[in-house]
């Protein structure tokens, strides 16, 4: 039921199986919420970027570090959080187009383009919170 509260949490290993499982889980959430395909695709890009950044930059020791993924939907508001165990990062607003094309800046730019709000924090690892107001399709 799209209007009911939906929430979940998973801990994943920073390997291809863990990343795949995380993407599939969010894809499943998006399907259950009946989010229109164009919004769903964009949201999956944003989540994929956040997970990929956590994998590349936030798991210095893949044998012991994990990535935490959580989601909550309530009344058309979807929040997805990705947290890693890395050293964090310094998120600054890029001042020119060339800075926006850097590896971290491009990913954050995509996240911002595909969601309504992106909150970045860096304390005991990096934390990315994606907020999206979703227009739900009627259940079929």
mmCIF file of N, CA and C in Angstrom:
data_model
loop_
_atom_site.group_PDB
_atom_site.id
_atom_site.type_symbol
_atom_site.label_atom_id
_atom_site.label_comp_id
_atom_site.label_asym_id
_atom_site.label_seq_id
_atom_site.Cartn_x
_atom_site.Cartn_y
_atom_site.Cartn_z
ATOM 1 N N UNK A 1 0.850 -1.178 0.000
ATOM 2 C CA UNK A 1 0.000 0.000 0.000
ATOM 3 C C UNK A 1 0.898 1.245 0.000
ATOM 4 N N UNK A 2 0.841 2.061 -1.039
ATOM 5 C CA UNK A 2 1.744 3.191 -1.165
ATOM 6 C C UNK A 2 1.644 4.234 -0.069
ATOM 7 N N UNK A 3 0.483 4.437 0.532
ATOM 8 C CA UNK A 3 0.348 5.502 1.522
ATOM 9 C C UNK A 3 0.747 5.079 2.928
ATOM 10 N N UNK A 4 0.999 3.799 3.140
ATOM 11 C CA UNK A 4 1.421 3.326 4.457
ATOM 12 C C UNK A 4 2.891 3.666 4.680
ATOM 13 N N UNK A 5 3.280 3.715 5.937
ATOM 14 C CA UNK A 5 4.689 3.933 6.254
ATOM 15 C C UNK A 5 5.474 2.692 5.863
ATOM 16 N N UNK A 6 6.563 2.908 5.161
ATOM 17 C CA UNK A 6 7.451 1.832 4.744
ATOM 18 C C UNK A 6 8.836 2.193 5.233
ATOM 19 N N UNK A 7 9.492 1.270 5.907
ATOM 20 C CA UNK A 7 10.860 1.545 6.328
ATOM 21 C C UNK A 7 11.643 0.251 6.395
ATOM 22 N N UNK A 8 12.957 0.396 6.315
ATOM 23 C CA UNK A 8 13.814 -0.770 6.384
ATOM 24 C C UNK A 8 15.263 -0.374 6.549
ATOM 25 N N UNK A 9 16.070 -1.399 6.715
ATOM 26 C CA UNK A 9 17.481 -1.200 7.024
ATOM 27 C C UNK A 9 18.236 -2.431 6.551
ATOM 28 N N UNK A 10 19.414 -2.223 6.033
ATOM 29 C CA UNK A 10 20.275 -3.357 5.714
ATOM 30 C C UNK A 10 21.732 -2.959 5.883
ATOM 31 N N UNK A 11 22.528 -3.940 6.235
ATOM 32 C CA UNK A 11 23.971 -3.772 6.355
ATOM 33 C C UNK A 11 24.576 -4.594 5.235
ATOM 34 N N UNK A 12 25.450 -3.971 4.448
ATOM 35 C CA UNK A 12 26.016 -4.703 3.330
ATOM 36 C C UNK A 12 27.524 -4.665 3.341
ATOM 37 N N UNK A 13 28.074 -5.740 2.877
ATOM 38 C CA UNK A 13 29.518 -5.821 2.679
ATOM 39 C C UNK A 13 29.870 -5.018 1.434
ATOM 40 N N UNK A 14 31.023 -4.377 1.446
ATOM 41 C CA UNK A 14 31.429 -3.593 0.277
ATOM 42 C C UNK A 14 32.026 -4.491 -0.807
ATOM 43 N N UNK A 15 31.157 -5.273 -1.422
ATOM 44 C CA UNK A 15 31.564 -6.105 -2.550
ATOM 45 C C UNK A 15 30.433 -6.092 -3.568
ATOM 46 N N UNK A 16 30.654 -6.718 -4.708
ATOM 47 C CA UNK A 16 29.660 -6.635 -5.782
ATOM 48 C C UNK A 16 28.320 -7.227 -5.365
ATOM 49 N N UNK A 17 28.318 -8.292 -4.585
ATOM 50 C CA UNK A 17 27.047 -8.885 -4.150
ATOM 51 C C UNK A 17 26.293 -7.950 -3.202
ATOM 52 N N UNK A 18 27.027 -7.309 -2.297
ATOM 53 C CA UNK A 18 26.390 -6.383 -1.368
ATOM 54 C C UNK A 18 25.805 -5.177 -2.075
ATOM 55 N N UNK A 19 26.558 -4.626 -3.035
ATOM 56 C CA UNK A 19 26.075 -3.461 -3.776
ATOM 57 C C UNK A 19 24.854 -3.822 -4.616
ATOM 58 N N UNK A 20 24.898 -5.000 -5.228
ATOM 59 C CA UNK A 20 23.757 -5.463 -6.021
ATOM 60 C C UNK A 20 22.522 -5.629 -5.134
ATOM 61 N N UNK A 21 22.704 -6.251 -3.972
ATOM 62 C CA UNK A 21 21.582 -6.468 -3.052
ATOM 63 C C UNK A 21 20.971 -5.140 -2.610
ATOM 64 N N UNK A 22 21.808 -4.146 -2.353
ATOM 65 C CA UNK A 22 21.305 -2.835 -1.931
ATOM 66 C C UNK A 22 20.487 -2.186 -3.043
ATOM 67 N N UNK A 23 21.007 -2.221 -4.251
ATOM 68 C CA UNK A 23 20.276 -1.622 -5.375
ATOM 69 C C UNK A 23 18.949 -2.343 -5.613
ATOM 70 N N UNK A 24 18.968 -3.668 -5.518
ATOM 71 C CA UNK A 24 17.735 -4.433 -5.700
ATOM 72 C C UNK A 24 16.729 -4.132 -4.596
ATOM 73 N N UNK A 25 17.208 -3.950 -3.382
ATOM 74 C CA UNK A 25 16.303 -3.632 -2.278
ATOM 75 C C UNK A 25 15.609 -2.295 -2.514
ATOM 76 N N UNK A 26 16.363 -1.289 -2.914
ATOM 77 C CA UNK A 26 15.762 0.020 -3.179
ATOM 78 C C UNK A 26 14.832 -0.060 -4.391
ATOM 79 N N UNK A 27 15.215 -0.824 -5.399
ATOM 80 C CA UNK A 27 14.338 -1.026 -6.563
ATOM 81 C C UNK A 27 13.005 -1.630 -6.110
ATOM 82 N N UNK A 28 13.061 -2.578 -5.191
ATOM 83 C CA UNK A 28 11.852 -3.209 -4.656
ATOM 84 C C UNK A 28 10.994 -2.199 -3.887
ATOM 85 N N UNK A 29 11.637 -1.358 -3.092
ATOM 86 C CA UNK A 29 10.913 -0.317 -2.349
ATOM 87 C C UNK A 29 10.201 0.614 -3.326
ATOM 88 N N UNK A 30 10.904 1.033 -4.358
ATOM 89 C CA UNK A 30 10.348 1.944 -5.363
ATOM 90 C C UNK A 30 9.136 1.301 -6.048
ATOM 91 N N UNK A 31 9.238 0.007 -6.364
ATOM 92 C CA UNK A 31 8.105 -0.697 -6.985
ATOM 93 C C UNK A 31 6.906 -0.760 -6.040
ATOM 94 N N UNK A 32 7.166 -1.111 -4.781
ATOM 95 C CA UNK A 32 6.072 -1.215 -3.804
ATOM 96 C C UNK A 32 5.367 0.124 -3.599
ATOM 97 N N UNK A 33 6.116 1.207 -3.711
ATOM 98 C CA UNK A 33 5.529 2.535 -3.522
ATOM 99 C C UNK A 33 4.827 3.055 -4.772
ATOM 100 N N UNK A 34 4.934 2.307 -5.877
ATOM 101 C CA UNK A 34 4.291 2.711 -7.143
ATOM 102 C C UNK A 34 4.766 4.092 -7.600
ATOM 103 N N UNK A 35 6.063 4.342 -7.471
ATOM 104 C CA UNK A 35 6.639 5.609 -7.928
ATOM 105 C C UNK A 35 6.685 5.586 -9.453
ATOM 106 N N UNK A 36 6.271 6.658 -10.126
ATOM 107 C CA UNK A 36 6.298 6.692 -11.590
ATOM 108 C C UNK A 36 7.699 6.367 -12.125
ATOM 109 N N UNK A 37 7.758 5.681 -13.274
ATOM 110 C CA UNK A 37 9.040 5.195 -13.801
ATOM 111 C C UNK A 37 10.129 6.250 -13.954
ATOM 112 N N UNK A 38 9.799 7.448 -14.449
ATOM 113 C CA UNK A 38 10.847 8.457 -14.645
ATOM 114 C C UNK A 38 11.438 8.911 -13.313
ATOM 115 N N UNK A 39 10.590 9.094 -12.299
ATOM 116 C CA UNK A 39 11.091 9.463 -10.972
ATOM 117 C C UNK A 39 11.855 8.308 -10.339
ATOM 118 N N UNK A 40 11.362 7.095 -10.559
ATOM 119 C CA UNK A 40 12.017 5.914 -9.996
ATOM 120 C C UNK A 40 13.423 5.763 -10.561
ATOM 121 N N UNK A 41 13.566 5.918 -11.875
ATOM 122 C CA UNK A 41 14.884 5.785 -12.501
ATOM 123 C C UNK A 41 15.862 6.809 -11.944
ATOM 124 N N UNK A 42 15.419 8.038 -11.825
ATOM 125 C CA UNK A 42 16.290 9.096 -11.311
ATOM 126 C C UNK A 42 16.679 8.817 -9.858
ATOM 127 N N UNK A 43 15.720 8.382 -9.062
ATOM 128 C CA UNK A 43 15.996 8.064 -7.663
ATOM 129 C C UNK A 43 17.001 6.916 -7.550
ATOM 130 N N UNK A 44 16.860 5.911 -8.411
ATOM 131 C CA UNK A 44 17.805 4.788 -8.391
ATOM 132 C C UNK A 44 19.214 5.240 -8.772
ATOM 133 N N UNK A 45 19.322 6.209 -9.658
ATOM 134 C CA UNK A 45 20.637 6.772 -9.998
ATOM 135 C C UNK A 45 21.244 7.434 -8.764
ATOM 136 N N UNK A 46 20.460 8.239 -8.060
ATOM 137 C CA UNK A 46 20.960 8.937 -6.866
ATOM 138 C C UNK A 46 21.421 7.951 -5.803
ATOM 139 N N UNK A 47 20.614 6.938 -5.543
ATOM 140 C CA UNK A 47 20.982 5.938 -4.533
ATOM 141 C C UNK A 47 22.219 5.169 -4.982
ATOM 142 N N UNK A 48 22.273 4.824 -6.261
ATOM 143 C CA UNK A 48 23.449 4.125 -6.787
ATOM 144 C C UNK A 48 24.721 4.933 -6.604
ATOM 145 N N UNK A 49 24.639 6.243 -6.822
ATOM 146 C CA UNK A 49 25.803 7.112 -6.619
ATOM 147 C C UNK A 49 26.228 7.136 -5.155
ATOM 148 N N UNK A 50 25.262 7.251 -4.256
ATOM 149 C CA UNK A 50 25.589 7.287 -2.822
ATOM 150 C C UNK A 50 26.240 5.974 -2.383
ATOM 151 N N UNK A 51 25.703 4.860 -2.846
ATOM 152 C CA UNK A 51 26.262 3.552 -2.486
ATOM 153 C C UNK A 51 27.647 3.382 -3.103
ATOM 154 N N UNK A 52 27.791 3.781 -4.363
ATOM 155 C CA UNK A 52 29.101 3.665 -5.027
ATOM 156 C C UNK A 52 30.161 4.509 -4.333
ATOM 157 N N UNK A 53 29.796 5.731 -3.920
ATOM 158 C CA UNK A 53 30.749 6.573 -3.191
ATOM 159 C C UNK A 53 31.144 5.932 -1.867
ATOM 160 N N UNK A 54 30.176 5.355 -1.166
ATOM 161 C CA UNK A 54 30.483 4.678 0.097
ATOM 162 C C UNK A 54 31.426 3.506 -0.151
ATOM 163 N N UNK A 55 31.197 2.791 -1.218
ATOM 164 C CA UNK A 55 32.041 1.644 -1.576
ATOM 165 C C UNK A 55 33.462 2.096 -1.917
ATOM 166 N N UNK A 56 33.566 3.109 -2.768
ATOM 167 C CA UNK A 56 34.889 3.553 -3.227
ATOM 168 C C UNK A 56 35.677 4.295 -2.160
ATOM 169 N N UNK A 57 35.001 5.134 -1.403
ATOM 170 C CA UNK A 57 35.715 6.034 -0.502
ATOM 171 C C UNK A 57 35.527 5.725 0.977
ATOM 172 N N UNK A 58 34.531 4.935 1.322
ATOM 173 C CA UNK A 58 34.187 4.782 2.726
ATOM 174 C C UNK A 58 34.426 3.424 3.335
ATOM 175 N N UNK A 59 35.095 2.570 2.611
ATOM 176 C CA UNK A 59 35.380 1.242 3.163
ATOM 177 C C UNK A 59 36.869 0.951 3.024
ATOM 178 N N UNK A 60 37.688 1.583 3.867
ATOM 179 C CA UNK A 60 39.137 1.408 3.753
ATOM 180 C C UNK A 60 39.574 -0.041 3.937
ATOM 181 N N UNK A 61 38.844 -0.811 4.718
ATOM 182 C CA UNK A 61 39.156 -2.228 4.894
ATOM 183 C C UNK A 61 37.901 -3.038 4.583
ATOM 184 N N UNK A 62 37.765 -3.508 3.341
ATOM 185 C CA UNK A 62 36.551 -4.220 2.945
ATOM 186 C C UNK A 62 36.289 -5.507 3.737
ATOM 187 N N UNK A 63 37.283 -5.990 4.448
ATOM 188 C CA UNK A 63 37.056 -7.210 5.234
ATOM 189 C C UNK A 63 36.354 -6.916 6.552
ATOM 190 N N UNK A 64 36.464 -5.681 7.039
ATOM 191 C CA UNK A 64 35.819 -5.353 8.314
ATOM 192 C C UNK A 64 34.803 -4.217 8.214
ATOM 193 N N UNK A 65 34.919 -3.354 7.214
ATOM 194 C CA UNK A 65 33.995 -2.225 7.076
ATOM 195 C C UNK A 65 32.706 -2.655 6.385
ATOM 196 N N UNK A 66 31.634 -1.969 6.712
ATOM 197 C CA UNK A 66 30.343 -2.229 6.085
ATOM 198 C C UNK A 66 29.712 -0.907 5.655
ATOM 199 N N UNK A 67 28.700 -1.020 4.842
ATOM 200 C CA UNK A 67 27.891 0.123 4.427
ATOM 201 C C UNK A 67 26.494 -0.113 4.993
ATOM 202 N N UNK A 68 25.925 0.921 5.577
ATOM 203 C CA UNK A 68 24.572 0.823 6.136
ATOM 204 C C UNK A 68 23.607 1.610 5.252
ATOM 205 N N UNK A 69 22.524 0.963 4.908
ATOM 206 C CA UNK A 69 21.505 1.563 4.052
ATOM 207 C C UNK A 69 20.173 1.504 4.790
ATOM 208 N N UNK A 70 19.497 2.635 4.875
ATOM 209 C CA UNK A 70 18.167 2.634 5.492
ATOM 210 C C UNK A 70 17.231 3.496 4.657
ATOM 211 N N UNK A 71 15.946 3.229 4.786
ATOM 212 C CA UNK A 71 14.953 3.979 4.045
ATOM 213 C C UNK A 71 13.681 4.097 4.874
ATOM 214 N N UNK A 72 12.978 5.181 4.619
ATOM 215 C CA UNK A 72 11.690 5.405 5.282
ATOM 216 C C UNK A 72 10.816 6.242 4.358
ATOM 217 N N UNK A 73 9.615 5.776 4.152
ATOM 218 C CA UNK A 73 8.623 6.511 3.376
ATOM 219 C C UNK A 73 7.408 6.736 4.261
ATOM 220 N N UNK A 74 6.938 7.961 4.275
ATOM 221 C CA UNK A 74 5.746 8.284 5.045
ATOM 222 C C UNK A 74 5.032 9.448 4.363
ATOM 223 N N UNK A 75 3.801 9.238 3.970
ATOM 224 C CA UNK A 75 2.962 10.300 3.398
ATOM 225 C C UNK A 75 3.616 11.005 2.202
ATOM 226 N N UNK A 76 4.206 10.248 1.298
ATOM 227 C CA UNK A 76 4.791 10.828 0.099
ATOM 228 C C UNK A 76 6.195 11.363 0.263
ATOM 229 N N UNK A 77 6.778 11.237 1.443
ATOM 230 C CA UNK A 77 8.160 11.670 1.682
ATOM 231 C C UNK A 77 9.043 10.441 1.842
ATOM 232 N N UNK A 78 10.050 10.342 0.999
ATOM 233 C CA UNK A 78 10.976 9.215 1.049
ATOM 234 C C UNK A 78 12.343 9.719 1.478
ATOM 235 N N UNK A 79 12.932 9.048 2.460
ATOM 236 C CA UNK A 79 14.280 9.380 2.934
ATOM 237 C C UNK A 79 15.117 8.118 2.842
ATOM 238 N N UNK A 80 16.253 8.217 2.169
ATOM 239 C CA UNK A 80 17.187 7.100 2.040
ATOM 240 C C UNK A 80 18.525 7.565 2.583
ATOM 241 N N UNK A 81 19.101 6.772 3.485
ATOM 242 C CA UNK A 81 20.369 7.124 4.127
ATOM 243 C C UNK A 81 21.408 6.064 3.815
ATOM 244 N N UNK A 82 22.598 6.516 3.419
ATOM 245 C CA UNK A 82 23.744 5.634 3.184
ATOM 246 C C UNK A 82 24.852 6.097 4.116
ATOM 247 N N UNK A 83 25.357 5.190 4.923
ATOM 248 C CA UNK A 83 26.405 5.506 5.917
ATOM 249 C C UNK A 83 27.547 4.532 5.729
ATOM 250 N N UNK A 84 28.786 5.049 5.770
ATOM 251 C CA UNK A 84 29.953 4.177 5.642
ATOM 252 C C UNK A 84 30.897 4.358 6.822
ATOM 253 N N UNK A 85 31.998 3.616 6.799
ATOM 254 C CA UNK A 85 32.953 3.593 7.912
ATOM 255 C C UNK A 85 34.248 4.324 7.600
ATOM 256 N N UNK A 86 34.274 5.066 6.520
ATOM 257 C CA UNK A 86 35.516 5.706 6.100
ATOM 258 C C UNK A 86 35.891 6.919 6.925
ATOM 259 N N UNK A 87 36.849 7.664 6.409
ATOM 260 C CA UNK A 87 37.351 8.838 7.120
ATOM 261 C C UNK A 87 36.506 10.075 6.856
ATOM 262 N N UNK A 88 35.476 9.941 6.052
ATOM 263 C CA UNK A 88 34.615 11.081 5.750
ATOM 264 C C UNK A 88 35.159 11.887 4.589
ATOM 265 N N UNK A 89 34.593 13.059 4.369
ATOM 266 C CA UNK A 89 35.004 13.911 3.260
ATOM 267 C C UNK A 89 34.653 15.351 3.586
ATOM 268 N N UNK A 90 35.154 16.235 2.767
ATOM 269 C CA UNK A 90 34.821 17.654 2.897
ATOM 270 C C UNK A 90 33.920 18.008 1.727
ATOM 271 N N UNK A 91 32.645 18.178 1.990
ATOM 272 C CA UNK A 91 31.686 18.511 0.934
ATOM 273 C C UNK A 91 31.549 20.020 0.853
ATOM 274 N N UNK A 92 32.004 20.581 -0.241
ATOM 275 C CA UNK A 92 31.849 22.016 -0.437
ATOM 276 C C UNK A 92 31.097 22.234 -1.736
ATOM 277 N N UNK A 93 30.466 23.346 -1.826
ATOM 278 C CA UNK A 93 29.773 23.687 -3.052
ATOM 279 C C UNK A 93 30.822 23.976 -4.124
ATOM 280 N N UNK A 94 30.729 23.319 -5.282
ATOM 281 C CA UNK A 94 31.680 23.640 -6.342
ATOM 282 C C UNK A 94 31.467 25.066 -6.836
ATOM 283 N N UNK A 95 32.574 25.769 -7.057
ATOM 284 C CA UNK A 95 32.463 27.174 -7.441
ATOM 285 C C UNK A 95 32.433 27.370 -8.952
ATOM 286 N N UNK A 96 32.809 26.363 -9.703
ATOM 287 C CA UNK A 96 32.767 26.506 -11.151
ATOM 288 C C UNK A 96 32.490 25.150 -11.792
ATOM 289 N N UNK A 97 32.185 25.178 -13.077
ATOM 290 C CA UNK A 97 31.810 23.947 -13.777
ATOM 291 C C UNK A 97 32.915 22.899 -13.732
ATOM 292 N N UNK A 98 34.177 23.316 -13.838
ATOM 293 C CA UNK A 98 35.259 22.330 -13.841
ATOM 294 C C UNK A 98 35.349 21.595 -12.512
ATOM 295 N N UNK A 99 35.057 22.285 -11.410
ATOM 296 C CA UNK A 99 35.064 21.617 -10.111
ATOM 297 C C UNK A 99 33.911 20.633 -9.997
ATOM 298 N N UNK A 100 32.768 20.957 -10.624
ATOM 299 C CA UNK A 100 31.614 20.061 -10.549
ATOM 300 C C UNK A 100 31.889 18.758 -11.280
ATOM 301 N N UNK A 101 32.855 18.724 -12.153
ATOM 302 C CA UNK A 101 33.140 17.518 -12.908
ATOM 303 C C UNK A 101 34.113 16.591 -12.204
ATOM 304 N N UNK A 102 34.615 16.953 -11.035
ATOM 305 C CA UNK A 102 35.470 16.063 -10.271
ATOM 306 C C UNK A 102 34.701 14.819 -9.873
ATOM 307 N N UNK A 103 35.389 13.739 -9.524
ATOM 308 C CA UNK A 103 34.713 12.464 -9.274
ATOM 309 C C UNK A 103 33.684 12.561 -8.157
ATOM 310 N N UNK A 104 34.017 13.179 -7.038
ATOM 311 C CA UNK A 104 33.051 13.299 -5.949
ATOM 312 C C UNK A 104 31.971 14.310 -6.306
ATOM 313 N N UNK A 105 32.356 15.416 -6.915
ATOM 314 C CA UNK A 105 31.394 16.450 -7.253
ATOM 315 C C UNK A 105 30.352 15.994 -8.251
ATOM 316 N N UNK A 106 30.731 15.181 -9.216
ATOM 317 C CA UNK A 106 29.783 14.695 -10.206
ATOM 318 C C UNK A 106 28.734 13.805 -9.551
ATOM 319 N N UNK A 107 29.160 12.917 -8.667
ATOM 320 C CA UNK A 107 28.211 12.039 -7.975
ATOM 321 C C UNK A 107 27.236 12.820 -7.123
ATOM 322 N N UNK A 108 27.743 13.787 -6.388
ATOM 323 C CA UNK A 108 26.869 14.614 -5.552
ATOM 324 C C UNK A 108 25.939 15.441 -6.435
ATOM 325 N N UNK A 109 26.450 15.927 -7.547
ATOM 326 C CA UNK A 109 25.605 16.667 -8.483
ATOM 327 C C UNK A 109 24.456 15.821 -9.012
ATOM 328 N N UNK A 110 24.739 14.572 -9.334
ATOM 329 C CA UNK A 110 23.675 13.667 -9.786
ATOM 330 C C UNK A 110 22.657 13.414 -8.681
ATOM 331 N N UNK A 111 23.146 13.223 -7.464
ATOM 332 C CA UNK A 111 22.227 13.007 -6.343
ATOM 333 C C UNK A 111 21.312 14.217 -6.168
ATOM 334 N N UNK A 112 21.889 15.400 -6.266
ATOM 335 C CA UNK A 112 21.093 16.625 -6.094
ATOM 336 C C UNK A 112 20.092 16.807 -7.231
ATOM 337 N N UNK A 113 20.485 16.423 -8.437
ATOM 338 C CA UNK A 113 19.587 16.565 -9.583
ATOM 339 C C UNK A 113 18.409 15.593 -9.511
ATOM 340 N N UNK A 114 18.604 14.474 -8.845
ATOM 341 C CA UNK A 114 17.589 13.416 -8.830
ATOM 342 C C UNK A 114 16.741 13.378 -7.564
ATOM 343 N N UNK A 115 17.023 14.247 -6.610
ATOM 344 C CA UNK A 115 16.258 14.264 -5.363
ATOM 345 C C UNK A 115 15.884 15.706 -5.033
ATOM 346 N N UNK A 116 15.092 15.868 -4.003
ATOM 347 C CA UNK A 116 14.714 17.218 -3.580
ATOM 348 C C UNK A 116 15.733 17.838 -2.641
ATOM 349 N N UNK A 117 16.447 17.003 -1.902
ATOM 350 C CA UNK A 117 17.430 17.501 -0.944
ATOM 351 C C UNK A 117 18.450 16.409 -0.669
ATOM 352 N N UNK A 118 19.702 16.814 -0.565
ATOM 353 C CA UNK A 118 20.787 15.900 -0.196
ATOM 354 C C UNK A 118 21.486 16.505 1.011
ATOM 355 N N UNK A 119 21.575 15.737 2.068
ATOM 356 C CA UNK A 119 22.290 16.187 3.264
ATOM 357 C C UNK A 119 23.535 15.319 3.409
ATOM 358 N N UNK A 120 24.693 15.960 3.494
ATOM 359 C CA UNK A 120 25.970 15.266 3.628
ATOM 360 C C UNK A 120 26.564 15.587 4.984
ATOM 361 N N UNK A 121 27.039 14.565 5.666
ATOM 362 C CA UNK A 121 27.755 14.807 6.916
ATOM 363 C C UNK A 121 28.931 13.851 6.991
ATOM 364 N N UNK A 122 29.916 14.264 7.743
ATOM 365 C CA UNK A 122 31.149 13.502 7.832
ATOM 366 C C UNK A 122 31.601 13.463 9.281
ATOM 367 N N UNK A 123 31.126 12.468 9.994
ATOM 368 C CA UNK A 123 31.490 12.277 11.388
ATOM 369 C C UNK A 123 31.480 10.777 11.642
ATOM 370 N N UNK A 124 32.635 10.207 11.936
ATOM 371 C CA UNK A 124 32.751 8.748 12.046
ATOM 372 C C UNK A 124 32.288 8.081 10.758
ATOM 373 N N UNK A 125 32.826 8.528 9.658
ATOM 374 C CA UNK A 125 32.424 8.040 8.345
ATOM 375 C C UNK A 125 31.553 9.072 7.655
ATOM 376 N N UNK A 126 31.201 8.777 6.431
ATOM 377 C CA UNK A 126 30.338 9.687 5.677
ATOM 378 C C UNK A 126 28.894 9.221 5.794
ATOM 379 N N UNK A 127 27.994 10.187 5.742
ATOM 380 C CA UNK A 127 26.561 9.899 5.788
ATOM 381 C C UNK A 127 25.892 10.761 4.730
ATOM 382 N N UNK A 128 25.150 10.113 3.854
ATOM 383 C CA UNK A 128 24.406 10.799 2.804
ATOM 384 C C UNK A 128 22.928 10.514 3.030
ATOM 385 N N UNK A 129 22.141 11.571 3.142
ATOM 386 C CA UNK A 129 20.697 11.417 3.308
ATOM 387 C C UNK A 129 20.022 12.050 2.094
ATOM 388 N N UNK A 130 19.287 11.235 1.365
ATOM 389 C CA UNK A 130 18.558 11.677 0.183
ATOM 390 C C UNK A 130 17.083 11.828 0.542
ATOM 391 N N UNK A 131 16.511 12.966 0.219
ATOM 392 C CA UNK A 131 15.084 13.211 0.464
ATOM 393 C C UNK A 131 14.397 13.395 -0.881
ATOM 394 N N UNK A 132 13.249 12.743 -1.016
ATOM 395 C CA UNK A 132 12.479 12.872 -2.258
ATOM 396 C C UNK A 132 10.996 12.871 -1.929
ATOM 397 N N UNK A 133 10.319 13.882 -2.393
ATOM 398 C CA UNK A 133 8.854 13.910 -2.308
ATOM 399 C C UNK A 133 8.362 13.158 -3.534
ATOM 400 N N UNK A 134 7.638 12.082 -3.327
ATOM 401 C CA UNK A 134 7.250 11.234 -4.451
ATOM 402 C C UNK A 134 5.757 11.349 -4.729
ATOM 403 N N UNK A 135 5.454 11.404 -6.011
ATOM 404 C CA UNK A 135 4.065 11.356 -6.464
ATOM 405 C C UNK A 135 3.760 9.891 -6.709
ATOM 406 N N UNK A 136 2.861 9.367 -5.952
ATOM 407 C CA UNK A 136 2.562 7.949 -6.047
ATOM 408 C C UNK A 136 1.497 7.688 -7.104
ATOM 409 N N UNK A 137 1.709 6.621 -7.862
ATOM 410 C CA UNK A 137 0.696 6.168 -8.806
ATOM 411 C C UNK A 137 -0.344 5.363 -8.041
ATOM 412 N N UNK A 138 -1.572 5.318 -8.523
ATOM 413 C CA UNK A 138 -2.556 4.474 -7.845
ATOM 414 C C UNK A 138 -2.151 3.007 -7.951
ATOM 415 N N UNK A 139 -2.498 2.244 -6.941
ATOM 416 C CA UNK A 139 -2.204 0.814 -6.982
ATOM 417 C C UNK A 139 -2.996 0.178 -8.107
ATOM 418 N N UNK A 140 -2.386 -0.842 -8.701
ATOM 419 C CA UNK A 140 -3.064 -1.530 -9.808
ATOM 420 C C UNK A 140 -3.490 -2.908 -9.401
#
